[in-house]
Coordinates of C-alpha atoms in Angstrom, one line a residue:
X1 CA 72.5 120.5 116.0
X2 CA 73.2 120.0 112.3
X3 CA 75.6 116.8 111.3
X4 CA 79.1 117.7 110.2
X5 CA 78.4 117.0 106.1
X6 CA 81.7 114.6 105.1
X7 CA 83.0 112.9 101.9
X8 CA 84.8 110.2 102.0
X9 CA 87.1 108.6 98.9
X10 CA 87.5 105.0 98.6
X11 CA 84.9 102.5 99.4
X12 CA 87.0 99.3 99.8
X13 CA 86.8 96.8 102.4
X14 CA 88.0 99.5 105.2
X15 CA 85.9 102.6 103.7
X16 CA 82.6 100.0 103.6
X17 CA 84.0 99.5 107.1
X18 CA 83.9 103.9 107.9
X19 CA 80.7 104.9 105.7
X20 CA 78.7 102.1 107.8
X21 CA 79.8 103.6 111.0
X22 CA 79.4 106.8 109.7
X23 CA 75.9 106.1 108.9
X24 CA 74.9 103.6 111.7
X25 CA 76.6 105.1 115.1
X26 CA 78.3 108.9 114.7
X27 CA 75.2 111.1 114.7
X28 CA 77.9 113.8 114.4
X29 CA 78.9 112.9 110.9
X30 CA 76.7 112.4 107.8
X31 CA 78.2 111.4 104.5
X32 CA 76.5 113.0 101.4
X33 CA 79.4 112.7 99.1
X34 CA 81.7 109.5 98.1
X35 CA 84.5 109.7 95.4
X36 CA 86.2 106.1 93.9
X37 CA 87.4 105.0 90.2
X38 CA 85.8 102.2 90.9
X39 CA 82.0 102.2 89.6
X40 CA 81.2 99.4 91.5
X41 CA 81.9 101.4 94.9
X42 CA 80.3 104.2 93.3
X43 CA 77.5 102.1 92.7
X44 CA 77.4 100.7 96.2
X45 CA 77.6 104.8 97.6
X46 CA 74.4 105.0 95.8
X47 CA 72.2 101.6 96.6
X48 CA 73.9 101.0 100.2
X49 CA 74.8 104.7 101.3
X50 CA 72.2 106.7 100.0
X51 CA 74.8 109.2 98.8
X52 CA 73.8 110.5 95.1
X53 CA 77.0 112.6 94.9
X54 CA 79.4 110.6 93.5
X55 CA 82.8 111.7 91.8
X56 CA 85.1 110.0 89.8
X57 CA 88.0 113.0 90.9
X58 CA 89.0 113.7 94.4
X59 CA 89.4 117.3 93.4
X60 CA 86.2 117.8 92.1
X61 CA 84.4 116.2 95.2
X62 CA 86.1 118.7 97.1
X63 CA 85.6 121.8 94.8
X64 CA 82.0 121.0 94.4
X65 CA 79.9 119.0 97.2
X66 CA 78.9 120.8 100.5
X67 CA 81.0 119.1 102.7
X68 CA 83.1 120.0 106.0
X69 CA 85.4 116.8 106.2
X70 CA 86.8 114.4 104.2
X71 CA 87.3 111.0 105.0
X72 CA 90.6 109.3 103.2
X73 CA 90.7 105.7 102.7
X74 CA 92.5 105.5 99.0
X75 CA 95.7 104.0 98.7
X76 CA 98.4 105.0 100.9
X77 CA 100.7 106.5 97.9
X78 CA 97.6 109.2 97.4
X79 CA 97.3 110.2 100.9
X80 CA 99.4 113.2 101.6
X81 CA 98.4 114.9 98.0
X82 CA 94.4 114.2 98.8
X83 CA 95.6 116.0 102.8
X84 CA 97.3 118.5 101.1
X85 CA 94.4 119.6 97.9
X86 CA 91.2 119.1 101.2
X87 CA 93.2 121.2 103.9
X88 CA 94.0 124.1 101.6
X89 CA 90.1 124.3 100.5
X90 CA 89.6 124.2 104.2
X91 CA 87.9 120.7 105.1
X92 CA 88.9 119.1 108.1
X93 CA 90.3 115.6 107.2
X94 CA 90.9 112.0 108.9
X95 CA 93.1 110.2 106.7
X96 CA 93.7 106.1 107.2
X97 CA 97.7 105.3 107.7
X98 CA 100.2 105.3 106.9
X99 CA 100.4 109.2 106.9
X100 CA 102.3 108.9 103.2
X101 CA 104.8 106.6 101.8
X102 CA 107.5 109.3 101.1
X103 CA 109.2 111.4 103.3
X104 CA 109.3 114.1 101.6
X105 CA 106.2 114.4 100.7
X106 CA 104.7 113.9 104.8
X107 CA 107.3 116.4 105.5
X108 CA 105.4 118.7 103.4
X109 CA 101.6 117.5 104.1
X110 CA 102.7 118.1 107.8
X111 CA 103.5 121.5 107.7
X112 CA 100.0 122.7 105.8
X113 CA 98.7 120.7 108.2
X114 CA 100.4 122.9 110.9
X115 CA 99.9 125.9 109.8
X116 CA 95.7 125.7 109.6
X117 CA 95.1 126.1 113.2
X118 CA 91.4 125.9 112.6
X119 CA 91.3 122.9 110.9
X120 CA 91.4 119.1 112.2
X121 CA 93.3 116.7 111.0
X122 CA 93.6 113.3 113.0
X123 CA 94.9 109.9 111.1
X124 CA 93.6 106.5 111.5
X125 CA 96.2 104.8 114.3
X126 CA 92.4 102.7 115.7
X127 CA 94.5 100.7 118.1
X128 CA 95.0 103.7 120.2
X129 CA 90.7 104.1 120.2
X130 CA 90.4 99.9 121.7
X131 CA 89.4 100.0 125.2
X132 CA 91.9 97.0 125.6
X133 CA 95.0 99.4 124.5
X134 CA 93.7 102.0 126.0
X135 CA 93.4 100.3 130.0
X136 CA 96.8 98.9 129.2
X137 CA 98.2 102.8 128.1
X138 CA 96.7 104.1 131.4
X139 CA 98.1 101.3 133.6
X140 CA 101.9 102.3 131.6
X141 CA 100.8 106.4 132.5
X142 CA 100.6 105.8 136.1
X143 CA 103.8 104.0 136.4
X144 CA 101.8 100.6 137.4
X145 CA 104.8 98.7 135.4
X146 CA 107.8 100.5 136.2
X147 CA 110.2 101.9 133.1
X148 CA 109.3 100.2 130.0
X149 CA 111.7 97.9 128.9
X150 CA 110.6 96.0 126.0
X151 CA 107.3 95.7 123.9
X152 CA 106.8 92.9 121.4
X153 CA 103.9 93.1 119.3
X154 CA 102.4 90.2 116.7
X155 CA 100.4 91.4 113.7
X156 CA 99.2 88.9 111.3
X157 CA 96.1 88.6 108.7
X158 CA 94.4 85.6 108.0
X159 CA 95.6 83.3 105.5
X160 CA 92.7 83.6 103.7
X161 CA 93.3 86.7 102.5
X162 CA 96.6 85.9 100.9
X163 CA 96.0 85.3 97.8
X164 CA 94.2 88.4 97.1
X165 CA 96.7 90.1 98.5
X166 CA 99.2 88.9 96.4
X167 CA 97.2 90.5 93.5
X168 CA 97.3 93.8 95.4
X169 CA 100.6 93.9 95.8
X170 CA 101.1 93.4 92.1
X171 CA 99.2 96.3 90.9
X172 CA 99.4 98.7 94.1
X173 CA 101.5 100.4 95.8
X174 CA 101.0 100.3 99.5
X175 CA 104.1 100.5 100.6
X176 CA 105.3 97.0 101.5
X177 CA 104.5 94.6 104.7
X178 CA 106.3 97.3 107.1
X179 CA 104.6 100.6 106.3
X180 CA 101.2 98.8 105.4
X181 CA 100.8 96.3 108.5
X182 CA 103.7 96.8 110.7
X183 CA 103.1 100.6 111.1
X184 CA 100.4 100.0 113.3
X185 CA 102.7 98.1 115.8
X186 CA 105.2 100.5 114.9
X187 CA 102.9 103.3 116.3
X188 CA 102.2 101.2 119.8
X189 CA 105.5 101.0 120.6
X190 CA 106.0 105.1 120.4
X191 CA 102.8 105.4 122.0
X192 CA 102.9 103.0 124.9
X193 CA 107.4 104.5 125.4
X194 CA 107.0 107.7 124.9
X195 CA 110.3 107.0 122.9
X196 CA 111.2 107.4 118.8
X197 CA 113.4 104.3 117.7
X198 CA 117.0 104.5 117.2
X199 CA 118.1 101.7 115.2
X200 CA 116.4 98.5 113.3
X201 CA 117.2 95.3 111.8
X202 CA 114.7 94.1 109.9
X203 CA 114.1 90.3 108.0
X204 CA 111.9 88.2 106.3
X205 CA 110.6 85.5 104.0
X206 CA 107.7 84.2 101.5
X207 CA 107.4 80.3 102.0
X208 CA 103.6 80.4 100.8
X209 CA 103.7 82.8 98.4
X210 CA 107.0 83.4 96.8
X211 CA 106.6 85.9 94.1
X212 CA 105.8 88.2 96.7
X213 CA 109.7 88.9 96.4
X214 CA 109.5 89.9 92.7
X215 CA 106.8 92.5 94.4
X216 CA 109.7 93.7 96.4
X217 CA 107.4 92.6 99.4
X218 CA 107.6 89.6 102.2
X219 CA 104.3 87.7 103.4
X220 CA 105.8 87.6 106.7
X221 CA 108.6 90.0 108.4
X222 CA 110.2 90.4 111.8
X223 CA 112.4 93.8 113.1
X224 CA 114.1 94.3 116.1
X225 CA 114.0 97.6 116.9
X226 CA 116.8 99.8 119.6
X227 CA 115.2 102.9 121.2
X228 CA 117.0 106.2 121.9
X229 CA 116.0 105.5 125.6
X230 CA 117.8 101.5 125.3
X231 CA 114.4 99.8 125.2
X232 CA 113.5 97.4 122.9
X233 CA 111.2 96.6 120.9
X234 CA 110.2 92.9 118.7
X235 CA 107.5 93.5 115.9
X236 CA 106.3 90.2 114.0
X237 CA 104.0 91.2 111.2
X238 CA 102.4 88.7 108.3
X239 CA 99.3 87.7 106.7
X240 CA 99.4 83.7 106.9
X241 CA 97.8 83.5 110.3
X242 CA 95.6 80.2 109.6
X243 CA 93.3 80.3 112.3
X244 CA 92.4 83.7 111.9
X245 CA 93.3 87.5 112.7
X246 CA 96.2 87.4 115.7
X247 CA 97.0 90.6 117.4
X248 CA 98.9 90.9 120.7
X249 CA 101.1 93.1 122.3
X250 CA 102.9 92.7 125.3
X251 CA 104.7 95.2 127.1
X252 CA 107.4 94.3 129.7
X253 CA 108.2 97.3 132.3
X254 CA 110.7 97.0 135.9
X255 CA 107.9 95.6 137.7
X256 CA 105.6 93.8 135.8
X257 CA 104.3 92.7 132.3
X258 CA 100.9 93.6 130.7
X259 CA 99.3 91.4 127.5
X260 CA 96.6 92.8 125.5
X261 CA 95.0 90.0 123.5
X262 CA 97.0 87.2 123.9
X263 CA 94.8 85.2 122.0
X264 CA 92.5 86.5 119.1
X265 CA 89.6 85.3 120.8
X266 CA 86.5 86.1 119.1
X267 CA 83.9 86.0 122.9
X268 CA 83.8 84.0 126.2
X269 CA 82.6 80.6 124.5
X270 CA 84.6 77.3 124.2
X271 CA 83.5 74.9 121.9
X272 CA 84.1 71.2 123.8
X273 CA 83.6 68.5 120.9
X274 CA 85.2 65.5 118.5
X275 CA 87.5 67.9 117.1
X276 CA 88.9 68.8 121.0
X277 CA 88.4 71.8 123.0
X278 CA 88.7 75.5 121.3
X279 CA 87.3 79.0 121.4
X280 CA 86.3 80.6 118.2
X281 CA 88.4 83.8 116.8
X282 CA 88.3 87.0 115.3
X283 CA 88.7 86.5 111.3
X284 CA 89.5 90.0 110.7
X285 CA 90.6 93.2 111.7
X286 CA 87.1 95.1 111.1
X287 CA 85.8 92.7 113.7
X288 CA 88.3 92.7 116.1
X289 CA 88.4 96.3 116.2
X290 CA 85.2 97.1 115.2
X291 CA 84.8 99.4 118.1
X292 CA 87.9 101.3 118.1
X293 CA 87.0 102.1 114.2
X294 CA 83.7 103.8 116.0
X295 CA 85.5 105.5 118.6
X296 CA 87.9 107.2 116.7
X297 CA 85.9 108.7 114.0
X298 CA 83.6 109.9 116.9
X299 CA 86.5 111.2 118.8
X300 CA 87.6 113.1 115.1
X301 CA 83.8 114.4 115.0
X302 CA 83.9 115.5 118.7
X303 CA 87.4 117.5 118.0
X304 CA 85.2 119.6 115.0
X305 CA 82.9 120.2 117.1
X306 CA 84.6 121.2 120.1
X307 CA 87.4 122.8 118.5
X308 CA 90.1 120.8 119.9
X309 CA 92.9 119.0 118.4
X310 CA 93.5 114.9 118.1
X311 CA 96.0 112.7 119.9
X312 CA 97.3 111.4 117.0
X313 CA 99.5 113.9 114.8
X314 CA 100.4 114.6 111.5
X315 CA 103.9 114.0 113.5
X316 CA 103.0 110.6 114.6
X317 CA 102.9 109.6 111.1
X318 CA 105.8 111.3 110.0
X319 CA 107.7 109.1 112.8
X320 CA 106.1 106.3 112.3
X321 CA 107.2 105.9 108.5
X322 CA 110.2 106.9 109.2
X323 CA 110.7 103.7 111.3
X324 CA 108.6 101.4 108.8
X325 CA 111.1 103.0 105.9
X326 CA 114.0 102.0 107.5
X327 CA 112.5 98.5 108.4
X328 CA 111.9 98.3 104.8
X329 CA 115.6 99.1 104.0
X330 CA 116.9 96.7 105.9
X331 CA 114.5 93.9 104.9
X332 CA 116.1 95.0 101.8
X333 CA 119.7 95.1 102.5
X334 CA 120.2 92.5 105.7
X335 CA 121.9 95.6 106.9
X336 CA 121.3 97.7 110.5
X337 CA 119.6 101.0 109.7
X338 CA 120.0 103.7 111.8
X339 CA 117.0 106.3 111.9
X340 CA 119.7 109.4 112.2
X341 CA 120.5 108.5 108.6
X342 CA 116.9 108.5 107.1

């Protein structure tokens, strides 16, 4: 059986991170076209990739190479037009969060989206696609920990990345810490409840890197979150982890409490020498989650082939950013926010 022929537009750190899995474990997928205003990337498509069709315009990439899919991974202020121009010319799509960084705009993404039956569309939510998340979302199904109560999830970067990231948040727009990091989190928490969020209070601050705030951004931010069922939910999100990438997620239920990662650990090993006793860790999230990243575009390829539709919904991002948006205004204005007034 013939690949499904893909695109895919934007080869940064995460799109290297989808065109080498493409290319090196989904036999279902082949990319033979790549679209990026960078030349460098276009350049990379060519030397790394193999793929001689490059395009400078999104549109034209879809108008004019062979392709069946697309695979988004441009800024998050591009995604729901790029959704929007590939599903009306018929390509299936699987688009990196967050889903869009205006409401409006999602609202209308999700209804062409709706409304082409015959097309898939799945978004990039990988921590659903970890076999880690995915025991511990089983083990929630079957009842194994009672009602959830609370969840508290931890998502912070490396420090190391900071300062670049400083310089992205200067000339992009992503979205803020919220919509661009904490949206993941923000997605387990729906996910693992089965519950949207009712209200959120959201704070934080930029000790290392303080013209984040002229950004209108925070290098580290905590929300406290009310669900319409009365759970709870804590999300600490940042990007001045030292020691490396630190994910966890704990999720407390009326009789028990499961942890997935407590610790970033990178393997089994602990290192005993003059500096003490420690065990290395993941420096980044393409490592720790390498996997998942596989899984999910396999599972997108599996739903073209077989004709079936994704998990994760155009809807699940629609809710999600909802919740980041009004994290964001309350970062913003040290105010509650109620999701019945976004």
């Amino acid at each position: 059986m013939e690949p499904i022929k893909a695109g895919i537009v934007g080869l940064g750190r995460l799109g290297k991170v989808h065109a080498a899995n493409v290319q090196n474990y989904i036999k279902d997928l082949e990319l033979v076209a790549a679209c990026s205003v960078v030349p460098e990337e276009l350049e990379f498509a060519k030397a790394s990739l193999g793929i001689n069709e490059g395009y400078e315009s999104f549109e034209k990439m879809i108008d004019e190479a062979e392709i069946d899919a697309v695979i988004i991974v441009s800024p998050s202020s591009l995604h729901t037009k790029q959704i929007e121009y590939a599903f009306l010319a018929g390509k299936h799509v699987f688009c990196e969060k967050p889903l869009g960084v205006s409401l409006p705009e999602i609202e209308q993404v999700k209804k062409v989206i709706e409304a082409r039956h015959n097309q898939v569309f799945m978004l990039g939510f990988m921590r659903r696609f970890d076999e880690s998340y995915r025991y511990a979302k089983e083990m929630v199904a079957n009842g194994e920990i009672g009602e959830v109560t609370l969840v508290r999830c931890y998502g912070i970067d490396p420090s190391s990345g900071l300062e670049s990231f400083v310089k992205f948040a200067k000339n992009s727009s992503s979205g803020g810490l919220f919509i661009d990091m904490a949206i993941h989190d923000i997605d387990l928490v729906r996910w693992f409840t089965g519950e949207e969020v009712k209200q959120v209070w959201a704070i934080g601050n930029n000790f290392a890197y303080p013209e984040l705030a002229e950004y209108g951004d925070t290098e580290t931010g905590a929300a406290l979150m009310k669900l319409k069922n009365e759970a709870m939910a804590i999300l600490v999100s940042g990007r001045n982890a030292n020691h490396g990438y630190h994910v966890e997620t704990e999720i407390m239920g009326t009789k028990g409490m499961l942890r997935v990662a407590q610790e970033p650990e990178k393997n089994l090993v602990t290192i005993f020498d003059d500096k003490g006793v420690r065990r290395p860790c993941s420096e980044h999230f393409p490592e720790r989650f390498k996997q998942a990243f596989i899984n999910e575009l396999t599972e997108f390829a599996r739903c073209i082939r077989e004709g079936d539709k994704p998990d994760v919904t155009a809807n699940d991002g629609l809710e999600s950013t909802k919740i980041a948006l009004a994290c964001t205004r309350s970062f913003e204005t040290g105010e509650l926010v109620a999701l019945e007034d976004e």
